[in-house]
Short mmCIF file of C-alpha atoms and ligand atoms in Angstrom, two decimals:
data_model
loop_
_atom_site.label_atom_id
_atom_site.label_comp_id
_atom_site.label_asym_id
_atom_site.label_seq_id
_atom_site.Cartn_x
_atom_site.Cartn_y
_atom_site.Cartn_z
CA UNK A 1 44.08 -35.34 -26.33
CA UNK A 2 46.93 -33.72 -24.63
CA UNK A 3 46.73 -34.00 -20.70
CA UNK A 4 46.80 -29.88 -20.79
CA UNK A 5 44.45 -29.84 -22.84
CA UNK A 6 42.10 -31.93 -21.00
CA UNK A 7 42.75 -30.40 -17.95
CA UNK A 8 41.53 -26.60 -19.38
CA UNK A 9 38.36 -28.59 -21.10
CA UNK A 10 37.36 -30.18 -18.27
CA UNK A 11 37.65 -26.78 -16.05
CA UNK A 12 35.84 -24.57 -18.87
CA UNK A 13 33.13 -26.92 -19.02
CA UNK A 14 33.28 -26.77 -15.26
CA UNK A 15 33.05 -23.62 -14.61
CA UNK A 16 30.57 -23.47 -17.14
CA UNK A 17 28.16 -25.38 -15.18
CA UNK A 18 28.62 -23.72 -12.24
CA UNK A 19 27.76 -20.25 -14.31
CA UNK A 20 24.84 -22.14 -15.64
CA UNK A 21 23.36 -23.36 -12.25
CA UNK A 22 24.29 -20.15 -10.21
CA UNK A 23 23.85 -17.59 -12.26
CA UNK A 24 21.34 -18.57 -15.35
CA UNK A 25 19.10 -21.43 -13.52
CA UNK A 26 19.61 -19.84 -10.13
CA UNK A 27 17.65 -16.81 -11.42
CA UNK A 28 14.57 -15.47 -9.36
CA UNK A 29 11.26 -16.60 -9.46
CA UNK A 30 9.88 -13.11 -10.19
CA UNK A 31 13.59 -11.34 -11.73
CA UNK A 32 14.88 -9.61 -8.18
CA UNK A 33 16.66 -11.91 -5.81
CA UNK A 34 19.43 -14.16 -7.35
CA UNK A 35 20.99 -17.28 -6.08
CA UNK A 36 24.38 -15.26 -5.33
CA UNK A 37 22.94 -12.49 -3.34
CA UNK A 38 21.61 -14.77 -0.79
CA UNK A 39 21.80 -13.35 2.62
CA UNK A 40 20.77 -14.48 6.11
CA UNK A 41 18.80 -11.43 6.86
CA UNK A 42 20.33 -9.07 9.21
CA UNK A 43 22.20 -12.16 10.65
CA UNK A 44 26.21 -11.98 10.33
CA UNK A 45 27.83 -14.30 8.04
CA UNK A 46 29.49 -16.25 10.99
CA UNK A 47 26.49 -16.56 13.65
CA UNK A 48 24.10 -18.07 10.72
CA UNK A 49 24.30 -21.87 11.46
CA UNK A 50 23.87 -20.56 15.52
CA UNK A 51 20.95 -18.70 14.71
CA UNK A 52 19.27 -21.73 12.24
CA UNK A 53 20.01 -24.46 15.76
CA UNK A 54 18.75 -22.03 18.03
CA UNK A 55 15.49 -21.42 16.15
CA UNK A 56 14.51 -25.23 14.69
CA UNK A 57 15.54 -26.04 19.19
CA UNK A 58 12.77 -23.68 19.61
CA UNK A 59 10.19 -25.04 17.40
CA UNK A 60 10.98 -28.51 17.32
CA UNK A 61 7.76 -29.34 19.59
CA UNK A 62 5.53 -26.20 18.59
CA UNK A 63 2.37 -26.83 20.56
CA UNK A 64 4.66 -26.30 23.94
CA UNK A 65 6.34 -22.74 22.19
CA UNK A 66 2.71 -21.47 23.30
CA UNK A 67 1.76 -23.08 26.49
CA UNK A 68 3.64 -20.93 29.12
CA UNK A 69 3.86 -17.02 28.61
CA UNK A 70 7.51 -17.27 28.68
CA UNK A 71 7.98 -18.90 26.25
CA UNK A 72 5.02 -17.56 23.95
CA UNK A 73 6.66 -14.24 25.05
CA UNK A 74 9.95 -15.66 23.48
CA UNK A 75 7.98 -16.44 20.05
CA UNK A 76 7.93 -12.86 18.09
CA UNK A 77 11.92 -13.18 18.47
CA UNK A 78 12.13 -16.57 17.03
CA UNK A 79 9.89 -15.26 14.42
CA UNK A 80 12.33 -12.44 13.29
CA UNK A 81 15.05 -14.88 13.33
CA UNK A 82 13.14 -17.21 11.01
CA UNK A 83 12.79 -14.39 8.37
CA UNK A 84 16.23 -13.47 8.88
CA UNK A 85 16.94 -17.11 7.56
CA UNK A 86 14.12 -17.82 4.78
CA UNK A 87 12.90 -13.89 3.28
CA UNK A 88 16.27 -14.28 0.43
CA UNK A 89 15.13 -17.58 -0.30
CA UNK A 90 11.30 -16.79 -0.06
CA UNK A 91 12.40 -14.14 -3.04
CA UNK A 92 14.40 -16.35 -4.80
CA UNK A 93 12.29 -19.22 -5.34
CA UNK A 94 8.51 -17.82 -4.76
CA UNK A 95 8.86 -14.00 -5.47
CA UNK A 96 7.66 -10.86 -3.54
CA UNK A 97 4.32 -12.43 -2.16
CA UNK A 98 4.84 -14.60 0.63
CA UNK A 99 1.45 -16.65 0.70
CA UNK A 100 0.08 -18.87 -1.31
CA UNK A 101 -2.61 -18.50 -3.76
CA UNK A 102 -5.62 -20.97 -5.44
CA UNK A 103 -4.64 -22.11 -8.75
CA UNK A 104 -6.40 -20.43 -12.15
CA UNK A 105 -6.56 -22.49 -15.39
CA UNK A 106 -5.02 -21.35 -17.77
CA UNK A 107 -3.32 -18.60 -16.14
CA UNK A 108 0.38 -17.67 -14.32
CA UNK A 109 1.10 -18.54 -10.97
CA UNK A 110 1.68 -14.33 -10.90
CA UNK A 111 -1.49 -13.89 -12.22
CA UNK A 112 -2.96 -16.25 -9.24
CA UNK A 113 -1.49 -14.38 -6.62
CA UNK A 114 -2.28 -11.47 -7.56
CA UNK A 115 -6.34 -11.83 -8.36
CA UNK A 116 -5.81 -13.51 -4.40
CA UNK A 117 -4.30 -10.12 -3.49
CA UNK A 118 -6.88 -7.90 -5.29
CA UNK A 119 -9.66 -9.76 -3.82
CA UNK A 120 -8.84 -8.51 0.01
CA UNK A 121 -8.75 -4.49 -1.95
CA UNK A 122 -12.16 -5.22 -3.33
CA UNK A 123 -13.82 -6.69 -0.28
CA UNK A 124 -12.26 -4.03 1.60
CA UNK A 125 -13.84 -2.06 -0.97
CA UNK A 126 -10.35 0.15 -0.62
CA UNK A 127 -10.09 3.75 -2.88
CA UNK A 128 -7.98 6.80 -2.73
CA UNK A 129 -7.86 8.71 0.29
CA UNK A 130 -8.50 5.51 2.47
CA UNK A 131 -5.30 4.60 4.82
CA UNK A 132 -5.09 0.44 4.93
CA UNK A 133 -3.46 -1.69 7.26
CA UNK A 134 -1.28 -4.36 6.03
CA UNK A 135 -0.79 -6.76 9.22
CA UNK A 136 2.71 -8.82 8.55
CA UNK A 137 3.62 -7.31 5.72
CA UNK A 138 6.45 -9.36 4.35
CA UNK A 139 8.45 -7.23 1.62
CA UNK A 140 5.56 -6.14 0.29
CA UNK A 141 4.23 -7.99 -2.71
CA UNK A 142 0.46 -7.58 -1.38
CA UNK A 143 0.94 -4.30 -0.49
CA UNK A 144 2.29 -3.23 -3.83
CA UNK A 145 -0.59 -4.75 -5.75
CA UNK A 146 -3.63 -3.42 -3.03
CA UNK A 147 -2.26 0.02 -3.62
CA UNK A 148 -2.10 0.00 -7.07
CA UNK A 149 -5.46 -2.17 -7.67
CA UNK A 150 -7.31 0.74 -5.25
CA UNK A 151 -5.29 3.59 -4.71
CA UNK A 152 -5.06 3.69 -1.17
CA UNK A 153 -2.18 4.34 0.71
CA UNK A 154 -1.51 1.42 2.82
CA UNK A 155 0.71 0.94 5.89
CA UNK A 156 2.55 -2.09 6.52
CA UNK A 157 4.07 -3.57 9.51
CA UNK A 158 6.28 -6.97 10.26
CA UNK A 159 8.18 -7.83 12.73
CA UNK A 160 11.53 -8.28 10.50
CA UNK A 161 13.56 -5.08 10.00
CA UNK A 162 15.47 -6.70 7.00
CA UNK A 163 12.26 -6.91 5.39
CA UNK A 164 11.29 -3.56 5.82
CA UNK A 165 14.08 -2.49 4.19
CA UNK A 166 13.65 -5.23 1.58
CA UNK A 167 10.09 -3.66 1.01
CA UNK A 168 11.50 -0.20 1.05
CA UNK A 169 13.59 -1.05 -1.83
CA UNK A 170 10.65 -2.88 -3.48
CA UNK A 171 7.93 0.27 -3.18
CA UNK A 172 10.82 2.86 -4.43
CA UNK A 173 11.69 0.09 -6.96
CA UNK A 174 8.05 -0.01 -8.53
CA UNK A 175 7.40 4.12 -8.08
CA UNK A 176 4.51 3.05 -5.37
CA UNK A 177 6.66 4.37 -2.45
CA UNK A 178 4.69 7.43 -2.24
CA UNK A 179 1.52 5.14 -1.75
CA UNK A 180 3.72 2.50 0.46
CA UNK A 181 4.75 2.72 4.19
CA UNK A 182 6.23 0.44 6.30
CA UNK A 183 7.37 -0.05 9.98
CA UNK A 184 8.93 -2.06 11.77
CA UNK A 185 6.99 -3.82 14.82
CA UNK A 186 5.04 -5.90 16.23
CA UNK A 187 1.39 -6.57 15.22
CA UNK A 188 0.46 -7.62 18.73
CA UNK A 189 1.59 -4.10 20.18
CA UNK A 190 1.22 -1.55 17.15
CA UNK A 191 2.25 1.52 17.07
CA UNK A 192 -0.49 3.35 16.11
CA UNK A 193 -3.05 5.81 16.92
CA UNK A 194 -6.69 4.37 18.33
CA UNK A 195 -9.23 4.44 15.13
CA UNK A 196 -6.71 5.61 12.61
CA UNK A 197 -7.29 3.17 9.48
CA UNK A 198 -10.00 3.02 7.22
CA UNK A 199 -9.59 -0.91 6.25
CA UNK A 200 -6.49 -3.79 7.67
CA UNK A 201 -6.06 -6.90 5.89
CA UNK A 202 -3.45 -9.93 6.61
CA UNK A 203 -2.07 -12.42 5.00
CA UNK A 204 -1.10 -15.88 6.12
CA UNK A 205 0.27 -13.77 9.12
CA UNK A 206 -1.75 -13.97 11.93
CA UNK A 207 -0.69 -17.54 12.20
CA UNK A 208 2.70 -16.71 13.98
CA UNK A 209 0.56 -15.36 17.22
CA UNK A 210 0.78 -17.44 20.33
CA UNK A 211 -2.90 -16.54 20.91
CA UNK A 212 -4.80 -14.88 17.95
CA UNK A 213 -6.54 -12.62 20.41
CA UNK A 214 -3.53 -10.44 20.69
CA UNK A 215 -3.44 -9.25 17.31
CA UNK A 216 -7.40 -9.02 16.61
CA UNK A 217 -7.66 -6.96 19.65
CA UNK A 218 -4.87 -4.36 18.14
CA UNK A 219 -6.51 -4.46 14.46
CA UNK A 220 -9.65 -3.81 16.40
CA UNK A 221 -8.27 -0.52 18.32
CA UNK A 222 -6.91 0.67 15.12
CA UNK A 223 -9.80 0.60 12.71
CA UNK A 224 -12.04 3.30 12.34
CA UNK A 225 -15.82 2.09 13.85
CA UNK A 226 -17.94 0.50 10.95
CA UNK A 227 -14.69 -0.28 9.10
CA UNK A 228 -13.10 -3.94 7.86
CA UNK A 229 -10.80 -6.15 8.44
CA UNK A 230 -10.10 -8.78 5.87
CA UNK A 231 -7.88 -12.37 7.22
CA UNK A 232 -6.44 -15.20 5.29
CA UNK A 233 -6.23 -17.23 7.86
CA UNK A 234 -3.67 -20.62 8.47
CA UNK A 235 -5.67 -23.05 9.62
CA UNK A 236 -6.27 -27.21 10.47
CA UNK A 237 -9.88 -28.08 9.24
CA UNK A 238 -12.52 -30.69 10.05
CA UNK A 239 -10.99 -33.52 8.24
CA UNK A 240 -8.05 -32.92 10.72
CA UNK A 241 -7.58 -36.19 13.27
CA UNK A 242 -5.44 -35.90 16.09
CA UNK A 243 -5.46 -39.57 15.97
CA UNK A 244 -4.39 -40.27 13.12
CA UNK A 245 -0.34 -40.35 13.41
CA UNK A 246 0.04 -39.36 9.79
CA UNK A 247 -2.32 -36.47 10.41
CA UNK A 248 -0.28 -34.87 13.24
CA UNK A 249 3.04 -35.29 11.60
CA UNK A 250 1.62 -33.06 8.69
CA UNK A 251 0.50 -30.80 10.70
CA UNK A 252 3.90 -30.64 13.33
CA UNK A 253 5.65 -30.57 10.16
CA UNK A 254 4.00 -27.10 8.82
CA UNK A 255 4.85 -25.72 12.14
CA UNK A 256 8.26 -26.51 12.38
CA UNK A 257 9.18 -25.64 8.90
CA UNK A 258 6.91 -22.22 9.26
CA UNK A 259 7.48 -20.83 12.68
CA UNK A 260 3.92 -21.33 13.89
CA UNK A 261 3.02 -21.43 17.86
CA UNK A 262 0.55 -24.54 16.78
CA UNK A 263 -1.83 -24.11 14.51
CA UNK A 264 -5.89 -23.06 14.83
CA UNK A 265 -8.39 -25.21 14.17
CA UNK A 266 -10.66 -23.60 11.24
CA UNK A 267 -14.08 -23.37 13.91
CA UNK A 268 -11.79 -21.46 16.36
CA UNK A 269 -11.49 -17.69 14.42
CA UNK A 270 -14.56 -16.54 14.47
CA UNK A 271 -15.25 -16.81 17.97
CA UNK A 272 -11.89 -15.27 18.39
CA UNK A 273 -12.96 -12.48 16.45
CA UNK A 274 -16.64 -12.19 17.94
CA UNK A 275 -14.30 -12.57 21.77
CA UNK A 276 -12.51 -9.04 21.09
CA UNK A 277 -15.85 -6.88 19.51
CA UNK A 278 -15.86 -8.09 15.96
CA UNK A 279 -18.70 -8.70 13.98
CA UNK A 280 -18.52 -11.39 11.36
CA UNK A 281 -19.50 -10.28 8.14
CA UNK A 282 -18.42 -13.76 5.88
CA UNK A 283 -15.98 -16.63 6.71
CA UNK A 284 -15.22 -18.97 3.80
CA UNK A 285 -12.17 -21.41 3.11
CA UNK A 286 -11.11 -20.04 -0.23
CA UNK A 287 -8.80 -23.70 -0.40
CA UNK A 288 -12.31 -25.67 -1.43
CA UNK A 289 -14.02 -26.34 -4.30
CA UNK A 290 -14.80 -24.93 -6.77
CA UNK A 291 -11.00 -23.16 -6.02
CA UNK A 292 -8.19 -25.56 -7.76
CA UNK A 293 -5.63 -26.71 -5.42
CA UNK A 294 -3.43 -24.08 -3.98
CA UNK A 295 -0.26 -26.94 -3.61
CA UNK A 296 0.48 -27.41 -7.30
CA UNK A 297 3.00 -25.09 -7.38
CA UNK A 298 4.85 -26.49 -4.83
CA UNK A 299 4.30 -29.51 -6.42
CA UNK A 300 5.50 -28.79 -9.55
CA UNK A 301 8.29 -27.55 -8.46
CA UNK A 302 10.50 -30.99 -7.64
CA UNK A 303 12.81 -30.46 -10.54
CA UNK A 304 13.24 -26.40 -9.26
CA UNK A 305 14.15 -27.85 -5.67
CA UNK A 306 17.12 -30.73 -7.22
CA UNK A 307 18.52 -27.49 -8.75
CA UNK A 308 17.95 -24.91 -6.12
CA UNK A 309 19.47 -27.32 -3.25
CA UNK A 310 22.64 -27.63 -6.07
CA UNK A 311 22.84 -24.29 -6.57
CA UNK A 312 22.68 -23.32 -2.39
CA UNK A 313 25.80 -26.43 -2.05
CA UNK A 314 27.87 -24.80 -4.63
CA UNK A 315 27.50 -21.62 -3.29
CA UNK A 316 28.34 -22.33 0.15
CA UNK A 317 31.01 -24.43 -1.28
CA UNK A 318 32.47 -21.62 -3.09
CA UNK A 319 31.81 -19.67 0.26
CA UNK A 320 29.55 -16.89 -1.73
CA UNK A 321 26.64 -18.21 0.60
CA UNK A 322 26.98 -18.26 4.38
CA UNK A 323 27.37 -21.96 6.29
CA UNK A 324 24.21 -22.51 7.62
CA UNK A 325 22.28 -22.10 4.05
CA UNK A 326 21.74 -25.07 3.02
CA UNK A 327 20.35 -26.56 6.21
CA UNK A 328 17.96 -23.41 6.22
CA UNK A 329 16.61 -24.57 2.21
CA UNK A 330 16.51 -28.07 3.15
CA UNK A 331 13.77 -27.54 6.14
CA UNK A 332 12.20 -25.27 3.78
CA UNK A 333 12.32 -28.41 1.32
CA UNK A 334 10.74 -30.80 4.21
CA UNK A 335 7.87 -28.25 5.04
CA UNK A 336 6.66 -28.06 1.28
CA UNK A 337 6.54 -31.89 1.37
CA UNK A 338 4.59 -31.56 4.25
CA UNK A 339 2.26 -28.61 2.62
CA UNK A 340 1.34 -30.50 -0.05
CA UNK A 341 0.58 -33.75 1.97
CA UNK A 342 -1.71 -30.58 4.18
CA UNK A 343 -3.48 -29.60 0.61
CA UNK A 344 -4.07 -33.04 -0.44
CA UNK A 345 -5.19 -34.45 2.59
CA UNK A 346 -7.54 -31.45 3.26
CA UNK A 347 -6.67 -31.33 6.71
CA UNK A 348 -4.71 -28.07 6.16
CA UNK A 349 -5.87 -24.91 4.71
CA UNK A 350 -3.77 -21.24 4.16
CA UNK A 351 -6.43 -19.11 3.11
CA UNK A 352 -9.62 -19.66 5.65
CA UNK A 353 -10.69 -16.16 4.81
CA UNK A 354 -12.71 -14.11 7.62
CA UNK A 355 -14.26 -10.72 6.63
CA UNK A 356 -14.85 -8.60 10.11
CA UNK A 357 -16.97 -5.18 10.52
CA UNK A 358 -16.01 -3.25 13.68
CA UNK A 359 -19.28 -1.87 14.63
CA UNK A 360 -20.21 0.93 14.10
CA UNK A 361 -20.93 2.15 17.12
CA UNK A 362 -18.35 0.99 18.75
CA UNK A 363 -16.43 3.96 20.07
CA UNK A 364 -19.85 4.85 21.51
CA UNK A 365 -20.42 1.46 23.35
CA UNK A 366 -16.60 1.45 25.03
CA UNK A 367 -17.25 5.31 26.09
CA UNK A 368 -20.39 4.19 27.86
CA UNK A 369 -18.58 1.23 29.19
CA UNK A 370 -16.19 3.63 30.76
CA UNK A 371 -18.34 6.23 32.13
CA UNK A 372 -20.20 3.03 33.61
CA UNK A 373 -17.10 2.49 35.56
C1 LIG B 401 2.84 -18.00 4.98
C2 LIG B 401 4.00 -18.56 5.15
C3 LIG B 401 4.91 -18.84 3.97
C4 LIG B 401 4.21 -19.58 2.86
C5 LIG B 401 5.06 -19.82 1.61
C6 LIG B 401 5.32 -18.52 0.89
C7 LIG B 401 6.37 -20.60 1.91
C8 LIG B 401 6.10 -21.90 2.67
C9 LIG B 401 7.20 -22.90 2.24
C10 LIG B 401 8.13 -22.10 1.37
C11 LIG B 401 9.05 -22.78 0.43
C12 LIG B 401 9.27 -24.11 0.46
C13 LIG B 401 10.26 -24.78 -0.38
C14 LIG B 401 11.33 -23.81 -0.91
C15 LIG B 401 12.31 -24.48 -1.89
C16 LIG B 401 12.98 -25.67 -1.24
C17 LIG B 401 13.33 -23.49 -2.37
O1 LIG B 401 14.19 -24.11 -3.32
C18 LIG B 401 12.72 -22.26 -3.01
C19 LIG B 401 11.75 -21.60 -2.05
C20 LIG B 401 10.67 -22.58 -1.54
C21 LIG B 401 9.74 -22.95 -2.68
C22 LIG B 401 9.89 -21.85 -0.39
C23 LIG B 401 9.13 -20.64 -0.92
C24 LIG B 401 8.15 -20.02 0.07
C25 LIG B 401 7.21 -21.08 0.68
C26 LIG B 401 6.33 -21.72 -0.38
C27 LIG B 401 4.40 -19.07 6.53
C28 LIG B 401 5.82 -18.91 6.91
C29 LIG B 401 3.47 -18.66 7.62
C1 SAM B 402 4.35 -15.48 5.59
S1 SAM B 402 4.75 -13.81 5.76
C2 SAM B 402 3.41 -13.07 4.84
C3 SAM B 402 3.81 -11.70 4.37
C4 SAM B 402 2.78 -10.99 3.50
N1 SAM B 402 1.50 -10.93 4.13
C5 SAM B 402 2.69 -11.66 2.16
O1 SAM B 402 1.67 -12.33 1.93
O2 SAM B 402 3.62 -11.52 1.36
C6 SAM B 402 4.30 -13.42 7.46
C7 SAM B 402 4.64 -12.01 7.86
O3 SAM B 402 4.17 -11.78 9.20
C8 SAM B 402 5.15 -11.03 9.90
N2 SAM B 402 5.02 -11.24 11.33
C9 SAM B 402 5.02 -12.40 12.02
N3 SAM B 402 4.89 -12.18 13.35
C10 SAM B 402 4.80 -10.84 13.50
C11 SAM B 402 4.63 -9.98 14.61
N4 SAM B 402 4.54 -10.44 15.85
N5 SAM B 402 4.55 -8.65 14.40
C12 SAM B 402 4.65 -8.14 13.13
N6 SAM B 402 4.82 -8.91 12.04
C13 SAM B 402 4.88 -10.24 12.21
C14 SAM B 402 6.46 -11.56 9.37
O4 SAM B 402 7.52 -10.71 9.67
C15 SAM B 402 6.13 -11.67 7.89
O5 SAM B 402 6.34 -10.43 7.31
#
């Protein structure tokens, strides 16, 4: 074959490739986000790998992010940073539902998610006319499904204003934006009126508090008396041992890669709860048996990471993705690995699920504390 000629095969077949990786096998997990629209959040192209050393300096050692006030004061900040850095590549490679969900046989990992998601609607025995709480709402995949499993209008916060436009574009996107709000704060200071909801749920979101107080205290003052609040909660469980080196490096490794204060241990959240007025009405790790392991998706998915970490260096080689990118999906790579050794160990569960009734007379009881005063 003529040089020339060899020279335009080789680059067709080469720019082939790249097509193929980028744009066909770099698709989305659920068809929305694709491998070339990555962003870094609201973060400018240029202050990306800045942003990524200033947040993994922050929660390199997690336990100590919570241990003064300043610097649990500091950890809503780091949090919006971190979901300036992961929510494209939460989308591209996991979808619209940031949790995780137990396995069904037989059935999609969509499907899985979303029974998980219709599950807090049903307990929360949700219906038109109510007004839910969604407490870190992400961009909205669990909203989106609760409102059109029950027909309630729910209300969604998160800290992350690219997500709530993210979400925005996701509710008008699916026609549900007439049933879907959602603001921009934070859950441990919420704007919103005393008693004003008729149910709150969260979602593997509670774990980013410094102290889990702060936030049960807010979904408290915001529920209507005798109404619920339904919590998937992060958590370490019994098999967890702090001396067992192995152990803690799981466990570190989860709250690096996740922007966690430190994690809970599973006999802590009910007391929390009971601490700021709650009654508990059912606590139950949804991770055990007879549930199939919640971790085989990440699992599954080593072939999906080779291609995805290809498909991030190309692009940043080609300069369509920000420096700073692949760093960001290699940590992201670590933490599964660290996950999974969390699900398969047992020490580690991401769905301890609480079910709390503010009393019922519990307007009543803080007026009378009051006029006590
Ligand atoms: C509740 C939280 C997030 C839970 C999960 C949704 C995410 C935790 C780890 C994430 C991922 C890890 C590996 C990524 C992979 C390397 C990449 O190619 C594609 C995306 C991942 C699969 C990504 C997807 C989301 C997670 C599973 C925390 C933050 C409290
Ligand atoms: C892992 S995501 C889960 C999102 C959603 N529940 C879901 O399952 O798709 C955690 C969410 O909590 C939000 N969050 C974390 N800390 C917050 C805070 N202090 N105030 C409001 N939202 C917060 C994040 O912005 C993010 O939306």
């Amino acid at each position: 074959m003529e040089p020339a000629t060899m020279a335009w095969t080789a680059g067709l077949v080469g720019a082939g490739l790249v097509y193929w990786f980028v744009w066909v096998m770099g698709a989305a997990e659920v068809k929305g986000k694709r491998a070339v629209d990555l962003k870094m959040g609201s973060i400018t192209r240029d202050k990306v790998q800045d942003k990524y050393t200033q947040y993994w300096s922050f929660f390199r050692r997690p336990k100590e992010t919570a241990t003064t006030q300043a610097s649990a004061d500091k950890v809503p900040a780091f949090v919006d940073t971190f979901y300036n850095l992961v929510t494209d590549i939460y989308e591209w490679g996991w979808g619209q539902s940031f949790h995780f969900s137990p396995s069904l046989p037989g059935r999609s990992h969509r499907d899985a998610t979303r029974v998980h998601e219709e599950r807090v609607a049903d307990l929360l025995a949700a219906r038109p006319g109510h007004r839910v709480l969604d407490v870190g709402c992400g961009v909205g995949g669990p909203m989106r499904a609760i409102a059109a499993h029950s027909g309630a209008h729910v209300v969604g916060i998160t800290i992350n204003e690219y997500q709530v436009n993210r979400a925005r574009a996701h509710n008008r996107k699916a026609r549900l934006d007439a049933q879907c709000e959602v603001v921009c704060g934070n859950f441990m200071a919420m704007p919103f009126d005393d008693a004003s909801f008729d149910g709150a749920y969260s979602i593997e979101a509670t774990c980013h508090a410094p102290r889990l107080q702060d936030v049960y205290a807010e979904v408290y003052r915001v529920l209507k008396p005798g109404r619920l609040y339904v919590s998937y909660e992060w958590v370490t469980t019994p098999l967890f041992r702090a001396d067992d080196p192995a152990h803690v490096e799981a466990i570190h490794g989860i709250e690096r890669g996740d922007a966690l204060p430190g994690l809970r241990r599973q006999d802590e959240i009910a007391s929390i709860a009971q601490e700021v007025g709650f009654e508990v009405v059912q606590e139950l790790d949804l991770a055990l048996p007879p549930s199939l392991p919640w971790w085989t998706r990440l699992k599954m998915g080593r072939l999906a990471y080779w291609r995805n970490s290809l498909v991030v260096r190309v692009l940043t080689l080609l300069r369509i993705a920000p420096k700073g990118v692949v760093e960001v999906h290699e940590m992201l790579y670590e933490t599964a690995q660290h996950l999974t050794l969390g699900g398969e160990t047992g020490i580690f569960s991401p769905m301890h699920m609480v079910v709390l009734r503010k009393p019922a007379d519990a307007d009543a009881d803080a007026e009378a504390e009051e006029s006590s005063k």
